[in-house]
Amino acid sequence: MTGIRELARHLDISIGTVSRALNDKADVNPETRERVREAAARLGYSPNQSGRSLRRGKTDLVGVIVPTGQDQTLINPVFLSVLDGLRRRLSEQRLDLAIFLHGHGEELFGSLRRVTERGLVDGLIISETQHVDPRIDYLIERRQPFAAFGRSLSGGDHAWVDPDFAKAVESSIEILYGLGHRRIALMLPVGETNYLHLIFDAYLNAMQKRGLLLESGFVQRRAAAESGGYAAGEALLAIRERPTAILVSDAIQSLGLYRRLNDTGLQPGRDVSLIGILPEERAQILSPALATFQTDWTAIGVRLGEALISAMARPSLAPAERAKASSALGAVPAIQTIMPVALRAGESIGNAAPP
């Protein structure tokens, strides 16, 4: 790679002139500007990003905090699609994307605090948003531009993007109710991730709306793993009047549920109806195919990028000052988006009618 000094020496002009030409300054004549650009492209000129960042007070870098661990399933084809959409949108603003891993068992603010306080990025994306998420309050207090992949009860007017979990649950109950099901169960992973609360609340609302009683044991909270699905299935089948339909909010749990049903001689779609609230490519190997709700995850990534760009364009003010100054400064409002979902057909719904 050629630096600015080598480029200036090659052209036999000053470093200042080269810098102004590359930055489209008006005091450089068009011929010199074109000559500098051609030489830069030919010689493989690469600007010193550290120096540029120091001078401009910007890194042109966006960070994504990703949790890791043995039971962590966030890095999957779905999340990779989100990252691809995010990268595409950020690249339009000449922003690069960096992944920062948050280790299993690491203190909640560990990686987040290091990235933020060292000024490594201009903006942040946080994922696995919790029902009450102190990371959001921390970032607002630090005046760090960010967007959340998921809603939360924490924080004030911050940017977030989330799929429409409530619509997926309501549509599932409507379909099952229409097939004649009245005993409908729900399987949930253990945890405080906010989407689990959204799914549970939507399930209660949909059941109450149709006058359906919530039977004891019909909500099973288990580990987000195949073993958790097996254990949940075992508990549901042990109920005297077992459920005739089950909503699965973690598709990996469905692997264990299928195994437990097969062990009992029950077939999904014939003896019990199943619907998955979230997609998971590994669950599509099941037979019969699991019906799941889908959304355009790449579009979610694009929207997440737009939300962060919006947050980065807002004035860097303390929360108490922001409301007072926003109209005068023409602040860009925070983007808050619920993305649509659609049911992907699968034989696990079938025409299973309650016995």
CSV table of C-alpha atoms in Angstrom, one decimal:
chain,number,residue,atom,x,y,z
A,1,MET,CA,0.0,0.0,0.0
A,2,THR,CA,1.2,3.5,-0.8
A,3,GLY,CA,0.8,6.2,1.8
A,4,ILE,CA,0.3,10.0,1.3
A,5,ARG,CA,4.0,10.7,1.6
A,6,GLU,CA,5.0,8.2,-1.2
A,7,LEU,CA,2.1,9.6,-3.3
A,8,ALA,CA,3.3,13.2,-2.9
A,9,ARG,CA,6.9,12.2,-3.6
A,10,HIS,CA,5.9,10.3,-6.8
A,11,LEU,CA,3.9,13.3,-8.1
A,12,ASP,CA,6.6,15.8,-6.9
A,13,ILE,CA,4.0,18.0,-5.2
A,14,SER,CA,3.4,18.8,-1.5
A,15,ILE,CA,1.6,16.5,0.9
A,16,GLY,CA,-0.9,19.3,1.6
A,17,THR,CA,-1.8,19.5,-2.0
A,18,VAL,CA,-2.3,15.8,-2.3
A,19,SER,CA,-4.5,15.8,0.8
A,20,ARG,CA,-6.6,18.7,-0.4
A,21,ALA,CA,-7.0,17.0,-3.8
A,22,LEU,CA,-8.1,13.7,-2.3
A,23,ASN,CA,-10.6,15.5,-0.1
A,24,ASP,CA,-12.1,17.6,-3.0
A,25,LYS,CA,-11.0,20.9,-1.6
A,26,ALA,CA,-12.0,23.9,-3.8
A,27,ASP,CA,-8.5,25.5,-3.9
A,28,VAL,CA,-7.0,22.6,-6.0
A,29,ASN,CA,-7.4,23.0,-9.7
A,30,PRO,CA,-9.2,20.2,-11.6
A,31,GLU,CA,-6.1,19.0,-13.5
A,32,THR,CA,-4.1,18.5,-10.3
A,33,ARG,CA,-7.1,16.8,-8.6
A,34,GLU,CA,-7.5,14.4,-11.5
A,35,ARG,CA,-3.7,13.7,-11.7
A,36,VAL,CA,-3.7,12.9,-7.9
A,37,ARG,CA,-6.7,10.6,-8.1
A,38,GLU,CA,-5.3,8.7,-11.1
A,39,ALA,CA,-1.9,8.2,-9.4
A,40,ALA,CA,-3.6,7.1,-6.1
A,41,ALA,CA,-5.7,4.5,-7.9
A,42,ARG,CA,-2.7,3.3,-10.0
A,43,LEU,CA,-0.3,3.0,-7.0
A,44,GLY,CA,-2.8,1.6,-4.6
A,45,TYR,CA,-3.0,4.6,-2.2
A,46,SER,CA,-4.4,3.7,1.2
A,47,PRO,CA,-5.1,6.5,3.7
A,48,ASN,CA,-3.8,6.1,7.3
A,49,GLN,CA,-7.1,5.5,9.0
A,50,SER,CA,-5.8,6.1,12.5
A,51,GLY,CA,-4.6,9.6,11.6
A,52,ARG,CA,-7.8,10.4,9.7
A,53,SER,CA,-9.9,9.3,12.6
A,54,LEU,CA,-7.9,11.3,15.0
A,55,ARG,CA,-8.2,14.5,12.9
A,56,ARG,CA,-11.9,14.0,12.1
A,57,GLY,CA,-13.0,12.6,15.5
A,58,LYS,CA,-14.6,9.7,13.6
A,59,THR,CA,-13.7,6.1,12.9
A,60,ASP,CA,-16.2,5.3,10.1
A,61,LEU,CA,-16.7,2.1,12.0
A,62,VAL,CA,-19.8,0.5,13.4
A,63,GLY,CA,-19.7,-2.3,16.0
A,64,VAL,CA,-22.1,-5.1,16.7
A,65,ILE,CA,-21.9,-6.7,20.2
A,66,VAL,CA,-22.6,-10.5,19.8
A,67,PRO,CA,-22.9,-12.8,22.8
A,68,THR,CA,-21.1,-16.2,22.6
A,69,GLY,CA,-21.4,-19.4,24.6
A,70,GLN,CA,-22.3,-23.1,24.4
A,71,ASP,CA,-26.0,-22.4,24.5
A,72,GLN,CA,-25.8,-19.4,22.2
A,73,THR,CA,-27.6,-19.7,18.9
A,74,LEU,CA,-27.6,-16.1,17.8
A,75,ILE,CA,-24.9,-16.6,15.1
A,76,ASN,CA,-27.0,-18.6,12.7
A,77,PRO,CA,-28.2,-18.2,9.1
A,78,VAL,CA,-30.9,-15.9,10.2
A,79,PHE,CA,-28.6,-13.5,12.1
A,80,LEU,CA,-26.0,-13.7,9.3
A,81,SER,CA,-28.8,-12.4,6.9
A,82,VAL,CA,-29.4,-9.6,9.3
A,83,LEU,CA,-25.7,-8.7,9.3
A,84,ASP,CA,-25.6,-8.8,5.5
A,85,GLY,CA,-28.4,-6.3,5.2
A,86,LEU,CA,-26.8,-4.2,7.9
A,87,ARG,CA,-23.5,-4.2,6.1
A,88,ARG,CA,-25.1,-3.3,2.8
A,89,ARG,CA,-26.8,-0.3,4.2
A,90,LEU,CA,-23.8,0.9,6.2
A,91,SER,CA,-21.5,0.6,3.1
A,92,GLU,CA,-23.7,3.1,1.3
A,93,GLN,CA,-22.6,5.6,4.0
A,94,ARG,CA,-19.0,4.4,3.7
A,95,LEU,CA,-19.2,2.8,7.1
A,96,ASP,CA,-17.5,-0.5,7.9
A,97,LEU,CA,-18.9,-3.2,10.2
A,98,ALA,CA,-16.9,-4.8,13.1
A,99,ILE,CA,-18.1,-7.7,15.3
A,100,PHE,CA,-17.2,-7.6,19.0
A,101,LEU,CA,-17.8,-10.8,20.9
A,102,HIS,CA,-19.2,-10.9,24.4
A,103,GLY,CA,-18.0,-14.0,26.2
A,104,HIS,CA,-20.2,-16.4,28.2
A,105,GLY,CA,-20.1,-15.4,31.8
A,106,GLU,CA,-18.4,-12.1,31.1
A,107,GLU,CA,-19.6,-9.1,33.1
A,108,LEU,CA,-22.6,-7.5,31.3
A,109,PHE,CA,-20.8,-4.3,30.4
A,110,GLY,CA,-17.4,-5.8,29.7
A,111,SER,CA,-17.1,-5.7,26.0
A,112,LEU,CA,-19.6,-2.9,25.7
A,113,ARG,CA,-17.7,-0.6,28.1
A,114,ARG,CA,-14.4,-1.3,26.4
A,115,VAL,CA,-15.6,-0.5,22.9
A,116,THR,CA,-17.5,2.6,24.0
A,117,GLU,CA,-14.9,4.1,26.4
A,118,ARG,CA,-12.0,3.5,24.0
A,119,GLY,CA,-13.9,5.3,21.2
A,120,LEU,CA,-13.4,2.3,18.9
A,121,VAL,CA,-16.6,2.9,16.9
A,122,ASP,CA,-18.9,5.7,15.8
A,123,GLY,CA,-22.1,3.7,16.5
A,124,LEU,CA,-23.2,0.4,18.1
A,125,ILE,CA,-25.7,-2.3,17.4
A,126,ILE,CA,-26.7,-4.3,20.5
A,127,SER,CA,-28.5,-7.7,20.1
A,128,GLU,CA,-30.4,-10.1,22.4
A,129,THR,CA,-32.2,-7.1,24.0
A,130,GLN,CA,-33.4,-7.9,27.5
A,131,HIS,CA,-36.8,-7.1,28.9
A,132,VAL,CA,-35.1,-4.6,31.2
A,133,ASP,CA,-31.7,-3.9,29.6
A,134,PRO,CA,-29.3,-1.7,31.6
A,135,ARG,CA,-27.0,-1.5,28.5
A,136,ILE,CA,-29.5,0.8,26.9
A,137,ASP,CA,-29.5,3.2,29.9
A,138,TYR,CA,-25.7,3.1,29.9
A,139,LEU,CA,-25.4,4.0,26.2
A,140,ILE,CA,-27.9,6.8,26.5
A,141,GLU,CA,-26.0,8.2,29.5
A,142,ARG,CA,-22.7,7.9,27.6
A,143,ARG,CA,-24.3,9.7,24.6
A,144,GLN,CA,-23.2,6.8,22.4
A,145,PRO,CA,-25.2,6.5,19.2
A,146,PHE,CA,-26.7,3.0,19.0
A,147,ALA,CA,-29.6,0.9,17.7
A,148,ALA,CA,-31.1,-2.2,19.4
A,149,PHE,CA,-32.0,-5.4,17.6
A,150,GLY,CA,-35.1,-5.8,19.6
A,151,ARG,CA,-37.4,-3.8,21.9
A,152,SER,CA,-37.0,-3.2,25.7
A,153,LEU,CA,-38.7,-1.5,28.6
A,154,SER,CA,-35.4,0.3,29.3
A,155,GLY,CA,-34.2,3.6,28.0
A,156,GLY,CA,-36.1,6.5,26.5
A,157,ASP,CA,-36.4,7.5,22.9
A,158,HIS,CA,-33.8,5.2,21.3
A,159,ALA,CA,-33.7,3.4,17.9
A,160,TRP,CA,-34.7,-0.2,17.6
A,161,VAL,CA,-36.0,-2.8,15.0
A,162,ASP,CA,-37.9,-6.0,15.8
A,163,PRO,CA,-40.0,-8.6,14.1
A,164,ASP,CA,-43.8,-8.6,14.8
A,165,PHE,CA,-43.9,-11.4,17.4
A,166,ALA,CA,-47.4,-10.5,18.5
A,167,LYS,CA,-48.8,-10.8,15.0
A,168,ALA,CA,-47.1,-14.2,14.6
A,169,VAL,CA,-48.6,-15.5,17.9
A,170,GLU,CA,-52.1,-14.0,17.2
A,171,SER,CA,-52.1,-15.5,13.7
A,172,SER,CA,-51.0,-18.9,15.0
A,173,ILE,CA,-53.8,-19.0,17.6
A,174,GLU,CA,-56.3,-17.9,15.0
A,175,ILE,CA,-55.3,-20.7,12.6
A,176,LEU,CA,-55.4,-23.4,15.4
A,177,TYR,CA,-58.7,-22.1,16.8
A,178,GLY,CA,-60.2,-22.3,13.3
A,179,LEU,CA,-59.1,-26.0,13.1
A,180,GLY,CA,-61.1,-26.6,16.3
A,181,HIS,CA,-58.2,-26.6,18.9
A,182,ARG,CA,-59.0,-25.3,22.3
A,183,ARG,CA,-56.1,-26.8,24.3
A,184,ILE,CA,-53.1,-24.9,22.9
A,185,ALA,CA,-49.8,-24.9,24.7
A,186,LEU,CA,-46.7,-22.8,24.4
A,187,MET,CA,-43.0,-23.7,24.7
A,188,LEU,CA,-40.5,-21.0,25.6
A,189,PRO,CA,-36.8,-20.9,26.3
A,190,VAL,CA,-35.6,-19.8,29.7
A,191,GLY,CA,-34.3,-16.3,29.8
A,192,GLU,CA,-35.0,-12.6,30.0
A,193,THR,CA,-34.7,-11.7,26.3
A,194,ASN,CA,-37.5,-9.3,25.5
A,195,TYR,CA,-39.0,-11.3,22.6
A,196,LEU,CA,-39.9,-14.1,25.0
A,197,HIS,CA,-42.0,-11.6,27.1
A,198,LEU,CA,-43.6,-10.4,23.9
A,199,ILE,CA,-44.5,-13.9,22.8
A,200,PHE,CA,-45.9,-14.9,26.2
A,201,ASP,CA,-48.0,-11.7,26.5
A,202,ALA,CA,-49.4,-12.2,23.0
A,203,TYR,CA,-50.2,-15.8,23.8
A,204,LEU,CA,-52.1,-14.8,26.9
A,205,ASN,CA,-54.0,-12.1,25.0
A,206,ALA,CA,-54.9,-14.4,22.1
A,207,MET,CA,-56.2,-17.1,24.4
A,208,GLN,CA,-58.2,-14.7,26.6
A,209,LYS,CA,-59.6,-13.0,23.4
A,210,ARG,CA,-61.2,-16.4,22.4
A,211,GLY,CA,-62.3,-17.3,25.9
A,212,LEU,CA,-59.8,-20.1,26.2
A,213,LEU,CA,-58.5,-21.1,29.7
A,214,LEU,CA,-54.8,-21.3,30.3
A,215,GLU,CA,-54.4,-24.9,31.6
A,216,SER,CA,-51.9,-25.7,34.3
A,217,GLY,CA,-48.6,-26.8,32.7
A,218,PHE,CA,-49.5,-25.5,29.2
A,219,VAL,CA,-46.7,-23.0,29.3
A,220,GLN,CA,-43.3,-24.8,29.4
A,221,ARG,CA,-40.1,-22.8,29.9
A,222,ARG,CA,-37.1,-25.0,29.2
A,223,ALA,CA,-33.5,-24.6,27.9
A,224,ALA,CA,-33.0,-23.3,24.4
A,225,ALA,CA,-31.8,-26.7,23.2
A,226,GLU,CA,-33.0,-30.0,21.8
A,227,SER,CA,-33.0,-31.4,25.3
A,228,GLY,CA,-35.3,-28.6,26.4
A,229,GLY,CA,-37.8,-29.4,23.7
A,230,TYR,CA,-37.8,-33.1,24.7
A,231,ALA,CA,-38.4,-32.2,28.3
A,232,ALA,CA,-41.1,-29.8,27.5
A,233,GLY,CA,-42.8,-32.4,25.3
A,234,GLU,CA,-42.6,-35.0,28.0
A,235,ALA,CA,-44.2,-32.6,30.5
A,236,LEU,CA,-47.0,-31.6,28.1
A,237,LEU,CA,-47.8,-35.3,27.2
A,238,ALA,CA,-48.1,-36.1,30.9
A,239,ILE,CA,-51.0,-33.7,31.4
A,240,ARG,CA,-54.3,-35.7,31.7
A,241,GLU,CA,-56.0,-33.6,29.0
A,242,ARG,CA,-52.9,-33.0,26.9
A,243,PRO,CA,-52.7,-30.1,24.5
A,244,THR,CA,-53.8,-30.8,20.9
A,245,ALA,CA,-51.6,-28.0,19.5
A,246,ILE,CA,-48.3,-26.5,20.5
A,247,LEU,CA,-46.6,-23.2,19.7
A,248,VAL,CA,-42.8,-23.4,19.6
A,249,SER,CA,-41.0,-20.2,20.1
A,250,ASP,CA,-37.5,-21.7,19.8
A,251,ALA,CA,-37.2,-23.8,16.6
A,252,ILE,CA,-34.3,-25.8,18.0
A,253,GLN,CA,-36.6,-27.0,20.8
A,254,SER,CA,-38.8,-28.4,18.1
A,255,LEU,CA,-36.1,-31.0,17.3
A,256,GLY,CA,-36.5,-32.4,20.8
A,257,LEU,CA,-40.3,-32.1,20.7
A,258,TYR,CA,-40.5,-34.1,17.5
A,259,ARG,CA,-38.3,-36.8,19.0
A,260,ARG,CA,-40.5,-37.0,22.1
A,261,LEU,CA,-43.7,-37.2,20.0
A,262,ASN,CA,-42.2,-40.0,17.9
A,263,ASP,CA,-41.2,-41.9,21.0
A,264,THR,CA,-44.9,-41.8,22.0
A,265,GLY,CA,-46.1,-42.8,18.5
A,266,LEU,CA,-47.7,-39.4,17.9
A,267,GLN,CA,-47.2,-37.7,14.5
A,268,PRO,CA,-47.1,-33.9,14.1
A,269,GLY,CA,-49.8,-32.7,11.7
A,270,ARG,CA,-51.9,-35.8,12.3
A,271,ASP,CA,-52.1,-36.2,16.1
A,272,VAL,CA,-50.9,-32.7,17.2
A,273,SER,CA,-50.5,-29.4,15.4
A,274,LEU,CA,-47.3,-27.5,15.7
A,275,ILE,CA,-46.3,-23.9,14.6
A,276,GLY,CA,-42.9,-22.4,15.1
A,277,ILE,CA,-42.9,-18.7,15.9
A,278,LEU,CA,-39.2,-18.2,14.8
A,279,PRO,CA,-37.5,-19.8,11.8
A,280,GLU,CA,-34.4,-22.0,12.1
A,281,GLU,CA,-32.9,-23.7,9.1
A,282,ARG,CA,-31.9,-26.8,11.0
A,283,ALA,CA,-35.6,-27.3,11.9
A,284,GLN,CA,-36.5,-27.7,8.2
A,285,ILE,CA,-35.0,-31.2,8.1
A,286,LEU,CA,-37.9,-32.4,10.2
A,287,SER,CA,-40.6,-34.6,8.7
A,288,PRO,CA,-43.2,-33.5,8.4
A,289,ALA,CA,-41.9,-30.0,7.8
A,290,LEU,CA,-42.4,-27.5,10.6
A,291,ALA,CA,-44.6,-24.5,9.8
A,292,THR,CA,-42.8,-21.4,10.9
A,293,PHE,CA,-43.2,-17.6,10.7
A,294,GLN,CA,-40.7,-15.9,8.4
A,295,THR,CA,-39.7,-12.3,7.8
A,296,ASP,CA,-37.2,-10.7,5.4
A,297,TRP,CA,-34.2,-10.8,7.7
A,298,THR,CA,-32.0,-9.0,5.2
A,299,ALA,CA,-34.5,-6.2,5.1
A,300,ILE,CA,-34.4,-6.1,9.0
A,301,GLY,CA,-30.6,-5.7,8.7
A,302,VAL,CA,-31.1,-2.8,6.3
A,303,ARG,CA,-33.6,-1.2,8.5
A,304,LEU,CA,-31.3,-1.7,11.5
A,305,GLY,CA,-28.6,0.2,9.6
A,306,GLU,CA,-31.0,3.0,8.8
A,307,ALA,CA,-31.9,3.2,12.5
A,308,LEU,CA,-28.3,3.5,13.5
A,309,ILE,CA,-27.6,6.1,10.9
A,310,SER,CA,-30.5,8.0,12.2
A,311,ALA,CA,-29.2,7.8,15.7
A,312,MET,CA,-25.7,8.9,14.6
A,313,ALA,CA,-27.3,12.0,13.0
A,314,ARG,CA,-29.0,13.1,16.2
A,315,PRO,CA,-27.3,15.8,18.4
A,316,SER,CA,-25.1,14.4,21.1
A,317,LEU,CA,-27.0,15.8,24.1
A,318,ALA,CA,-27.8,14.5,27.5
A,319,PRO,CA,-31.4,13.0,27.7
A,320,ALA,CA,-32.7,16.0,29.6
A,321,GLU,CA,-31.3,18.4,27.0
A,322,ARG,CA,-32.3,16.5,23.9
A,323,ALA,CA,-36.0,17.2,24.0
A,324,LYS,CA,-35.4,20.9,24.4
A,325,ALA,CA,-32.9,21.2,21.6
A,326,SER,CA,-34.2,18.7,19.0
A,327,SER,CA,-36.6,21.1,17.2
A,328,ALA,CA,-34.0,23.9,17.0
A,329,LEU,CA,-31.3,21.6,15.8
A,330,GLY,CA,-33.5,19.7,13.4
A,331,ALA,CA,-32.7,16.4,15.0
A,332,VAL,CA,-33.5,13.2,13.1
A,333,PRO,CA,-36.1,11.2,15.1
A,334,ALA,CA,-35.2,7.7,16.3
A,335,ILE,CA,-36.4,4.9,14.1
A,336,GLN,CA,-38.6,2.4,15.8
A,337,THR,CA,-39.8,-0.4,13.5
A,338,ILE,CA,-41.9,-3.6,13.8
A,339,MET,CA,-41.1,-5.7,10.8
A,340,PRO,CA,-43.9,-7.8,9.2
A,341,VAL,CA,-44.0,-11.6,9.4
A,342,ALA,CA,-45.7,-14.3,7.2
A,343,LEU,CA,-46.4,-18.0,7.8
A,344,ARG,CA,-44.3,-20.4,5.8
A,345,ALA,CA,-46.4,-23.5,5.0
A,346,GLY,CA,-45.5,-26.7,6.7
A,347,GLU,CA,-47.1,-30.1,7.2
A,348,SER,CA,-46.8,-29.9,11.0
A,349,ILE,CA,-50.1,-27.8,11.1
A,350,GLY,CA,-51.8,-30.3,8.7
A,351,ASN,CA,-55.5,-30.7,9.4
A,352,ALA,CA,-54.9,-32.0,12.9
A,353,ALA,CA,-58.2,-31.8,14.7
A,354,PRO,CA,-58.5,-32.3,18.5
A,355,PRO,CA,-59.4,-35.8,19.6
